[in-house]
Short mmCIF file of C-alpha atoms and ligand atoms in Angstrom, two decimals:
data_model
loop_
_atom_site.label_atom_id
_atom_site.label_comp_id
_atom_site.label_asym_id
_atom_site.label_seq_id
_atom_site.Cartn_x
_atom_site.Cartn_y
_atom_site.Cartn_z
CA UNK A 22 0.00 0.00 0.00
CA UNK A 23 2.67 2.51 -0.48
CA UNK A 24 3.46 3.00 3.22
CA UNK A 25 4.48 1.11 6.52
CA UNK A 26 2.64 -1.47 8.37
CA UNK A 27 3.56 -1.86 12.11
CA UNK A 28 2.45 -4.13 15.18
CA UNK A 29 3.15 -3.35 18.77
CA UNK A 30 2.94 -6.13 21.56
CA UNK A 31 3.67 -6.06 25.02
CA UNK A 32 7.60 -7.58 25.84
CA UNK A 33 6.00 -10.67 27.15
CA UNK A 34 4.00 -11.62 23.89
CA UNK A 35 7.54 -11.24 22.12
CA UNK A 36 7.74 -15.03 20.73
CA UNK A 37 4.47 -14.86 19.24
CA UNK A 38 5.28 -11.99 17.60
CA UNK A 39 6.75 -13.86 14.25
CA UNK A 40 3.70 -15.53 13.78
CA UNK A 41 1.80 -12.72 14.25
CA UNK A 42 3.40 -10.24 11.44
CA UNK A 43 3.22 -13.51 9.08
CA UNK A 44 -0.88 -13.18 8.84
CA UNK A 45 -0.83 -9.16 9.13
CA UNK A 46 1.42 -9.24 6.59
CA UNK A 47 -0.35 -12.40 4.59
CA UNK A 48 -3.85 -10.56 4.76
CA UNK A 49 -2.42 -6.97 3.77
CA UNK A 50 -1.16 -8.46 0.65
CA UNK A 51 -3.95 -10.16 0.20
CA UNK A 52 -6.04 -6.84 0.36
CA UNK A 53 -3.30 -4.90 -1.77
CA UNK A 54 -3.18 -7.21 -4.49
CA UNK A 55 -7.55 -6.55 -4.95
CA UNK A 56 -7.45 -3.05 -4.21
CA UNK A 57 -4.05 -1.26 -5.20
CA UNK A 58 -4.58 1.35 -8.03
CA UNK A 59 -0.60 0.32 -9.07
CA UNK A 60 -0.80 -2.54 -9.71
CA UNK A 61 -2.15 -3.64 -13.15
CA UNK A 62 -3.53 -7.35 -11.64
CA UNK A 63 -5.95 -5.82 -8.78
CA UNK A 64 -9.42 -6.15 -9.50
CA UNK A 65 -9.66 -2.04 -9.01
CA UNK A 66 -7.28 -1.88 -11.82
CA UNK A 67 -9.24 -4.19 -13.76
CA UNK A 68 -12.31 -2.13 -13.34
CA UNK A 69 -11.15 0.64 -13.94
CA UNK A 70 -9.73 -0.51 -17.41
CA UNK A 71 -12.98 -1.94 -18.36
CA UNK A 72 -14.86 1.76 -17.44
CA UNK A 73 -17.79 1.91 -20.08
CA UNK A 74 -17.30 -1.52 -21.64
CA UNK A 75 -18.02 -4.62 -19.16
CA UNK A 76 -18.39 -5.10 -15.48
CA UNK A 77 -15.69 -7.40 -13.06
CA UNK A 78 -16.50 -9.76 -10.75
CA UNK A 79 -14.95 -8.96 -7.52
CA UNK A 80 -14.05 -10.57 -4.02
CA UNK A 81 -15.60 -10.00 -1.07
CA UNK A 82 -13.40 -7.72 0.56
CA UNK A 83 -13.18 -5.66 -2.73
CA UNK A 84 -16.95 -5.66 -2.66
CA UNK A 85 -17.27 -4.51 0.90
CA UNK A 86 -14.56 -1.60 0.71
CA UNK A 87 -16.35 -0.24 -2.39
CA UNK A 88 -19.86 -0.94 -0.55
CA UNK A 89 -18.78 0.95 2.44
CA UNK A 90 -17.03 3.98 -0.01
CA UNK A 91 -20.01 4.20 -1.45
CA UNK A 92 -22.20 4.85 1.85
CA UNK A 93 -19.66 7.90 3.11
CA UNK A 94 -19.76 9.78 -0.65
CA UNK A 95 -23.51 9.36 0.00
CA UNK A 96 -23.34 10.58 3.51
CA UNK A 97 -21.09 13.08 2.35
CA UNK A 98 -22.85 14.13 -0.66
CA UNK A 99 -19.67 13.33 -3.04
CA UNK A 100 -17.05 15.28 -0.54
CA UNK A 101 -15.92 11.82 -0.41
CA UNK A 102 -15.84 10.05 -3.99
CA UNK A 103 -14.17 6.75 -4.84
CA UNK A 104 -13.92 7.87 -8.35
CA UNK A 105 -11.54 10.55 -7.55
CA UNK A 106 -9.03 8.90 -9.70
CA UNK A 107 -8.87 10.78 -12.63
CA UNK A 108 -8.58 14.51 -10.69
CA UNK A 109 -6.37 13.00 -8.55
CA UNK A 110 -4.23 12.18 -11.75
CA UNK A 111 -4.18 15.46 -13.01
CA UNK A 112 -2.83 16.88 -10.02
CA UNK A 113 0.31 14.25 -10.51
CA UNK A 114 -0.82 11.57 -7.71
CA UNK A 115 -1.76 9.11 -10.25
CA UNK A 116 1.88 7.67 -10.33
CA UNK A 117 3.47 9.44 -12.68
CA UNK A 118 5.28 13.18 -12.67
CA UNK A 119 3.48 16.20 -11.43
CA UNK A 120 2.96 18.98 -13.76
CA UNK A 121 4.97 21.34 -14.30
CA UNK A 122 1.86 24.07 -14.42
CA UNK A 123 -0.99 24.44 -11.92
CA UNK A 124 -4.04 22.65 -14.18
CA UNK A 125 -6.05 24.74 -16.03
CA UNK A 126 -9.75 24.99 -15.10
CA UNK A 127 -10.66 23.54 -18.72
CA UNK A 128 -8.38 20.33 -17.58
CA UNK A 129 -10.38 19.88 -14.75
CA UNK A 130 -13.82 20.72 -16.08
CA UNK A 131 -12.62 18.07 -19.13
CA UNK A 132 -12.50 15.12 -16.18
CA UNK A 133 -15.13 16.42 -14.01
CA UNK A 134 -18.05 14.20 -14.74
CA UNK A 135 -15.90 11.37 -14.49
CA UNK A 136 -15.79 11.67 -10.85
CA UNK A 137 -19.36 10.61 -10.05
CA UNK A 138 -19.68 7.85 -7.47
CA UNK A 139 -23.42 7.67 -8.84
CA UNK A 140 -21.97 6.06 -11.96
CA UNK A 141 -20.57 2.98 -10.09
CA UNK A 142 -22.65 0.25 -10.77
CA UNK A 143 -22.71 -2.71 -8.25
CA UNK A 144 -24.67 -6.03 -9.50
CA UNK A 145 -25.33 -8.61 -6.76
CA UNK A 146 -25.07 -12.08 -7.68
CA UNK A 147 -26.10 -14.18 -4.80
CA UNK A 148 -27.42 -17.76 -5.46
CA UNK A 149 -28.65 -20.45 -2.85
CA UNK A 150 -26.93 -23.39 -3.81
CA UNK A 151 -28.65 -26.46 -0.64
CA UNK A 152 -27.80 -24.62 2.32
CA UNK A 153 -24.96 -22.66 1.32
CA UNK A 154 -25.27 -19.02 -0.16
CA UNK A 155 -22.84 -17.52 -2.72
CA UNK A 156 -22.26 -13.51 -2.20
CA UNK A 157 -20.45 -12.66 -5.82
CA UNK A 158 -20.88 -9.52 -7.34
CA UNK A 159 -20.49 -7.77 -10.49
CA UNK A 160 -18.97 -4.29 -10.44
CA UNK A 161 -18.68 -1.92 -13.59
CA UNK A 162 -18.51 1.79 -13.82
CA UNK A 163 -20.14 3.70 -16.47
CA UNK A 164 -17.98 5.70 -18.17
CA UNK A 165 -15.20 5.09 -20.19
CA UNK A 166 -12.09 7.06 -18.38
CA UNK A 167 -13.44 6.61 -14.71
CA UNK A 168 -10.99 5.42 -12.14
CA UNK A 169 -11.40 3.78 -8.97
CA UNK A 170 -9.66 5.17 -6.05
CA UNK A 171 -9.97 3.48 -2.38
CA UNK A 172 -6.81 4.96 -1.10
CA UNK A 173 -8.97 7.31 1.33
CA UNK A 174 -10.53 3.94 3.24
CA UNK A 175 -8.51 0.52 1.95
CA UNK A 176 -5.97 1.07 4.98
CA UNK A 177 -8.27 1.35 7.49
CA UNK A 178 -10.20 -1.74 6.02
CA UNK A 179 -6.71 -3.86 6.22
CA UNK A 180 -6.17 -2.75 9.90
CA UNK A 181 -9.36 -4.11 10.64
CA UNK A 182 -9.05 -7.10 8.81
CA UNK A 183 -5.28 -7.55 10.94
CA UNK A 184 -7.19 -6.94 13.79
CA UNK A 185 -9.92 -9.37 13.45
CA UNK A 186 -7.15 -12.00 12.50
CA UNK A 187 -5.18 -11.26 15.86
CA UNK A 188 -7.98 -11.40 17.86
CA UNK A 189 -8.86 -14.79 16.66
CA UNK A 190 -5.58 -15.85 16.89
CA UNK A 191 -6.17 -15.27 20.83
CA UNK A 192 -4.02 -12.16 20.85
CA UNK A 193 -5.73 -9.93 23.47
CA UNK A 194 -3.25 -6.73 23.72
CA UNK A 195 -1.81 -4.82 20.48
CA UNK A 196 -1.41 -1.61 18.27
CA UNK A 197 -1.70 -2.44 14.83
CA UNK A 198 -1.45 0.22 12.21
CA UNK A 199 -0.86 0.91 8.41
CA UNK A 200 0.37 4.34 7.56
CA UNK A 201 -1.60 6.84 9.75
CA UNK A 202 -4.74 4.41 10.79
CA UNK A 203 -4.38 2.12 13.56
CA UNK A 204 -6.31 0.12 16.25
CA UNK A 205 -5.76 -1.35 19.36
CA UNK A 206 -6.69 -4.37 21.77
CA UNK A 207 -6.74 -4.26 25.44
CA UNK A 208 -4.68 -1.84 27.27
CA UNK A 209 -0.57 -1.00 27.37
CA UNK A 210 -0.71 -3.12 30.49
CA UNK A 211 -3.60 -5.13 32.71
CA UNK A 212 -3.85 -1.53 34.35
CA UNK A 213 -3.46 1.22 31.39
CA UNK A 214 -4.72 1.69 28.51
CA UNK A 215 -2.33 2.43 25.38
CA UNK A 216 -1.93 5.73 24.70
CA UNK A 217 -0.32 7.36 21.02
CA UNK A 218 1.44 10.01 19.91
CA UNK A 219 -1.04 12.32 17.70
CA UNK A 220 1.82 13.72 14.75
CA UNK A 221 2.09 17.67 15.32
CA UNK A 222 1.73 18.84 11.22
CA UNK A 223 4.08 21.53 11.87
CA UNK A 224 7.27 19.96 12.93
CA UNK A 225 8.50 16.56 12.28
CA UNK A 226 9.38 14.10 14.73
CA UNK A 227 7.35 16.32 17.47
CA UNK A 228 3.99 15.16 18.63
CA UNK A 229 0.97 17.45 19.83
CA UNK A 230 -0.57 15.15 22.48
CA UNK A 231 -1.29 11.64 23.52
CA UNK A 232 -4.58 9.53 23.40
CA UNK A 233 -5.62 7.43 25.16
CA UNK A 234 -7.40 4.18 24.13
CA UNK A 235 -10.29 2.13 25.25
CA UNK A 236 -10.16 -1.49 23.97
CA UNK A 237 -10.93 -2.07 20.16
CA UNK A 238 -10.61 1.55 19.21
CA UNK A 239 -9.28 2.45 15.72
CA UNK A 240 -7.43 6.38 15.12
CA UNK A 241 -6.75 7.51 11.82
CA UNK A 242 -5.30 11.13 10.69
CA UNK A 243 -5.50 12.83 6.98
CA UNK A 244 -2.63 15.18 6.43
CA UNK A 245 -1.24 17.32 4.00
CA UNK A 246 2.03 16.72 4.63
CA UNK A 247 1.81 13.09 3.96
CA UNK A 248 2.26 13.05 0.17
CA UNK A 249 2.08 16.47 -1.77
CA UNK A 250 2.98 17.84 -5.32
CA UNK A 251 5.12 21.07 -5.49
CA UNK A 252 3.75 22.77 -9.10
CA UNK A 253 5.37 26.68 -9.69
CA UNK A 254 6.91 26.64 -5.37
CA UNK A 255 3.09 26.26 -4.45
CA UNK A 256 2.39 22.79 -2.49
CA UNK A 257 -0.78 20.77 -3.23
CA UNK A 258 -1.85 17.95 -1.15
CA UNK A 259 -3.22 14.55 -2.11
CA UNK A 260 -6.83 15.02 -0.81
CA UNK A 261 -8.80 16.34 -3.61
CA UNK A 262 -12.09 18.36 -3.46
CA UNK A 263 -14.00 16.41 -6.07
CA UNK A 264 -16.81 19.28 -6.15
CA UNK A 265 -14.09 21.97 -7.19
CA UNK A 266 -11.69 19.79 -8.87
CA UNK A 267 -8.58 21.27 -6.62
CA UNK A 268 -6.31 19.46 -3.56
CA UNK A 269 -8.15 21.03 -0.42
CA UNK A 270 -6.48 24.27 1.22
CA UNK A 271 -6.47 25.43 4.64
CA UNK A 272 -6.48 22.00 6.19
CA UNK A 273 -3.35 20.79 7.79
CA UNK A 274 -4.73 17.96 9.27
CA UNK A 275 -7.76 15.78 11.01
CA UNK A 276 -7.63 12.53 13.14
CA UNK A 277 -10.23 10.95 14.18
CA UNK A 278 -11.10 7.95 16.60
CA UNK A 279 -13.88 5.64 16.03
CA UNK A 280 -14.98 2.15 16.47
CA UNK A 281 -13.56 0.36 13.68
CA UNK A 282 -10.19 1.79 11.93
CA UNK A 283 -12.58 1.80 8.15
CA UNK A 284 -14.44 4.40 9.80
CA UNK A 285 -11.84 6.24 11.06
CA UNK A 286 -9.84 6.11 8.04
CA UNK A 287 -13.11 7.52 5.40
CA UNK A 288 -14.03 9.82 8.68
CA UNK A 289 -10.70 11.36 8.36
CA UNK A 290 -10.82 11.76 4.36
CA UNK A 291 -14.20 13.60 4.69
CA UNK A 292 -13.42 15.77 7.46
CA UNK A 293 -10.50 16.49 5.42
CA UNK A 294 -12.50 17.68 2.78
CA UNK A 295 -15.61 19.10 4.72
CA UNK A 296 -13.94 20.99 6.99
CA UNK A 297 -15.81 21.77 10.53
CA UNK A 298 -18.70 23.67 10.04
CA UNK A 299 -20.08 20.84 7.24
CA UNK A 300 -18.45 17.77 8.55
CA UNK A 301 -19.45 17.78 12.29
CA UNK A 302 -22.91 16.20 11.17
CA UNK A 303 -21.23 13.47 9.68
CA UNK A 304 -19.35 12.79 12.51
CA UNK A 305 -22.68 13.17 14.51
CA UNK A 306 -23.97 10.54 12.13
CA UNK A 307 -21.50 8.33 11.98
CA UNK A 308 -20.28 7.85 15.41
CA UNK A 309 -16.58 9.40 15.78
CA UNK A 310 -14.91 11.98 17.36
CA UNK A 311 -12.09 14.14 15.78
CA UNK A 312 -9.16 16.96 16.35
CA UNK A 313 -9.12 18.99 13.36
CA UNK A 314 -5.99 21.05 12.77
CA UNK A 315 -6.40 24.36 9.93
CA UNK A 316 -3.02 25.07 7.96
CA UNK A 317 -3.38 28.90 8.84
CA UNK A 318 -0.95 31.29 10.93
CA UNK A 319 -1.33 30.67 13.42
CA UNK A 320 -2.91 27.53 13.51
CA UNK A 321 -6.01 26.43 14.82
CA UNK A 322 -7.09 23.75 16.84
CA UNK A 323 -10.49 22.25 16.81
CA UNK A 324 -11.77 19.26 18.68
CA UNK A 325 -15.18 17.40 19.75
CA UNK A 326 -15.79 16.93 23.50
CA UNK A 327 -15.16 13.41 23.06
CA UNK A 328 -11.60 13.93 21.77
CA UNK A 329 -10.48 16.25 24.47
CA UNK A 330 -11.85 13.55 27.10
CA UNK A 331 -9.30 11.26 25.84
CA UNK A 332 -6.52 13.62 24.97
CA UNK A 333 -3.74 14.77 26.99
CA UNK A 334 -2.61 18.02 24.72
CA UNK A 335 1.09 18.84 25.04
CA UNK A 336 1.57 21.70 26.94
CA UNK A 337 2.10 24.19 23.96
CA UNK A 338 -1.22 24.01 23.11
CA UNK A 339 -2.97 22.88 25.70
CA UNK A 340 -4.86 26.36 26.14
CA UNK A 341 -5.61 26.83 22.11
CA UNK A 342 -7.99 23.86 21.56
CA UNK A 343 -11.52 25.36 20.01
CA UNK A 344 -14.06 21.98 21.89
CA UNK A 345 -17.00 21.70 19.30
CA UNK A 346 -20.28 21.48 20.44
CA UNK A 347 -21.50 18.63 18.14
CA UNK A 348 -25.20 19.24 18.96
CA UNK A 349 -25.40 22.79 18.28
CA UNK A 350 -21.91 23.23 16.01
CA UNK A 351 -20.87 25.79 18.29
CA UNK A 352 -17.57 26.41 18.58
CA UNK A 353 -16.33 27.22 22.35
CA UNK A 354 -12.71 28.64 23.43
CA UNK A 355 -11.26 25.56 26.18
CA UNK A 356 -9.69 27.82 28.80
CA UNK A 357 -6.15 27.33 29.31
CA UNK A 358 -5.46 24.84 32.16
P1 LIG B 427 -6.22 9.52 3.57
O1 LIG B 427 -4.76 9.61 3.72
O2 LIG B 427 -6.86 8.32 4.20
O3 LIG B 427 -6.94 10.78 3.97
O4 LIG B 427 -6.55 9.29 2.03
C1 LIG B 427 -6.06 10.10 1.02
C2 LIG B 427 -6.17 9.34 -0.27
O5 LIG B 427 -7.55 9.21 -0.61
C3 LIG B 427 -5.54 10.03 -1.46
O6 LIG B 427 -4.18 9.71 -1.56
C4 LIG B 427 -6.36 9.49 -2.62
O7 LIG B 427 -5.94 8.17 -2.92
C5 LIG B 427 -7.75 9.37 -2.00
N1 LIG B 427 -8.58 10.58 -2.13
C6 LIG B 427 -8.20 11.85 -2.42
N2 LIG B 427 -9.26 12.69 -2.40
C7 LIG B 427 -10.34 11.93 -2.11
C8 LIG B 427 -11.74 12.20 -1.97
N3 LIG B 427 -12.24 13.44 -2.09
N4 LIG B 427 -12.56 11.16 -1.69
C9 LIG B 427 -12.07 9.89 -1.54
N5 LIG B 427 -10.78 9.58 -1.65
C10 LIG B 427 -9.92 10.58 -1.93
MG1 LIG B 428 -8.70 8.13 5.08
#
């Protein structure tokens, strides 16, 4: 998937550990080789070649991720769209070299209504067979040129799919995590519950706080420092706007903790794109609570009530978190401590 997979134990689940990374590592190539946009075997790829001609038949997994990308660029009334791909290629994150010029608005219009998650078709195929029930489904997309793009939600689904393969494994305490989306079981020790560095955007290698987390809960942050174009000294991040066509400005960075690290991961993407004002609903809605971060001077920090209750903010800016009232999208000034 482009990025680092990790898995923390405690020291005396050490000589488990081998067997442990063998199926993380076994089911995250598993998922990469469906869903990776790079590599020309996936079934992704494969629908996205066939755009406007046939449909694919597709794997569970691959059907579930797309289900479930589907639901938030519903929720989110296209903010989130798994068809990004072709904007996204404009912009240079398609795999090859960024422009050299900042994409003229006819470039952008050209690709525009190929980013339309409304235009993924998903055919169910389930026959009884005796007892037994095949789930198979057909997925095509209607227009020639659309691209598939799960990069905003796959990770979180393969820390979730390591996670439910640990846990039936009978490991009871772990971190595991795939580039910026994680999830944990149990607690650091019988006592405490593990608690995680949240990445300050500013400055690398600093942090700007620590969560802490209750068993089974799943963290994921956006950011735009993660992978970014430079076109004429100007920066453009990797999170696209599909309703404007550009990367998303002013946003440094969200993370969000849910229930399950898929949610996290699409929560982050939206909130990304949202920003607060529109996105709180969603969060509302979908059961997750976030830190947003704005890429302004000086910065500003916003965060739900349920964030700050499991945050420890470093001191340096401890007094400059914004809480958001969810209910009434208020936004109240937290006192300094
Ligand atoms: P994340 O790091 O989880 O926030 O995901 C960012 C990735 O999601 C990008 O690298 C693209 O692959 C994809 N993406 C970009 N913009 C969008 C969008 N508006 N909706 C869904 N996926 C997106
Ligand atoms: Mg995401």
């Amino acid at each position: 998937m482009g990025t680092i997979a990790n898995l923390t134990l405690p020291a005396e689940a050490a000589e488990r550990v081998g067997g442990f990374v063998d199926f993380c590592a076994k089911a995250t190539e598993e998922l990469e080789g469906r869903l990776s946009i790079y590599r020309p075997g996936s079934e992704l790829s494969a629908i996205s070649r066939l755009a406007g001609e046939e449909g694919v038949r597709v794997s569970d997994d691959t059907l579930e991720v797309l289900q479930l990308a589907v639901q938030y660029a519903q929720t989110s009334k296209g903010a989130f769209d798994p068809t990004v791909g072709p904007l996204a290629k404009i912009w240079g994150f398609g795999g090859e070299d960024s422009p050299e010029q900042i994409p003229a608005a006819e470039q952008i219009q050209a690709v525009r209504h190929l980013v339309d998650y409304r235009k993924i078709n998903i055919r169910s195929l389930e026959n009884k067979s005796g007892d037994h029930t095949n789930h198979a489904a057909v997925v095509s997309l209607e227009q020639k040129g659309m691209e598939l793009d799960l990069g905003g939600i796959a990770k979180g689904y393969a820390v979730d799919r390591c996670y439910e393969e640990l846990n039936a494994r009978g490991a009871s305490r772990f971190i595991v995590g795939i580039g910026g989306n994680l999830r944990c079981a149990g607690g650091r020790s019988k006592k405490e519950p593990w608690r995680i560095g949240v990445r300050n955007p500013f400055v690398t290698g600093a942090i700007l706080g620590r969560i802490s987390l209750s068993n089974g809960a799943a963290v994921a942050t956006s950011g735009n420092y993660e992978r970014f174009v430079e076109i004429g000294g100007k920066r453009f991040a990797h999170i696209i706007d599909p309703r404007t066509g550009m990367p998303v400005q002013g946003m440094a960075q969200v993370t969000v903790i849910a229930d399950t690290a898929v949610d996290a991961d699409a929560l982050s993407t939206v909130l990304f794109v949202m920003g607060v004002k529109s996105g709180i609903g969603i969060l509302e809605r979908m059961g997750g609570e976030a830190l947003f971060v704005t890429d302004s001077r000086p910065a500003q920090f916003l965060a739900t009530g349920g964030f700050m209750s499991r945050f420890e903010p470093d001191p340096e800016i401890a007094g400059r978190v914004t809480l958001i009232n969810k209910s009434r999208v208020t936004l109240e000034r937290r006192g300094a401590k």
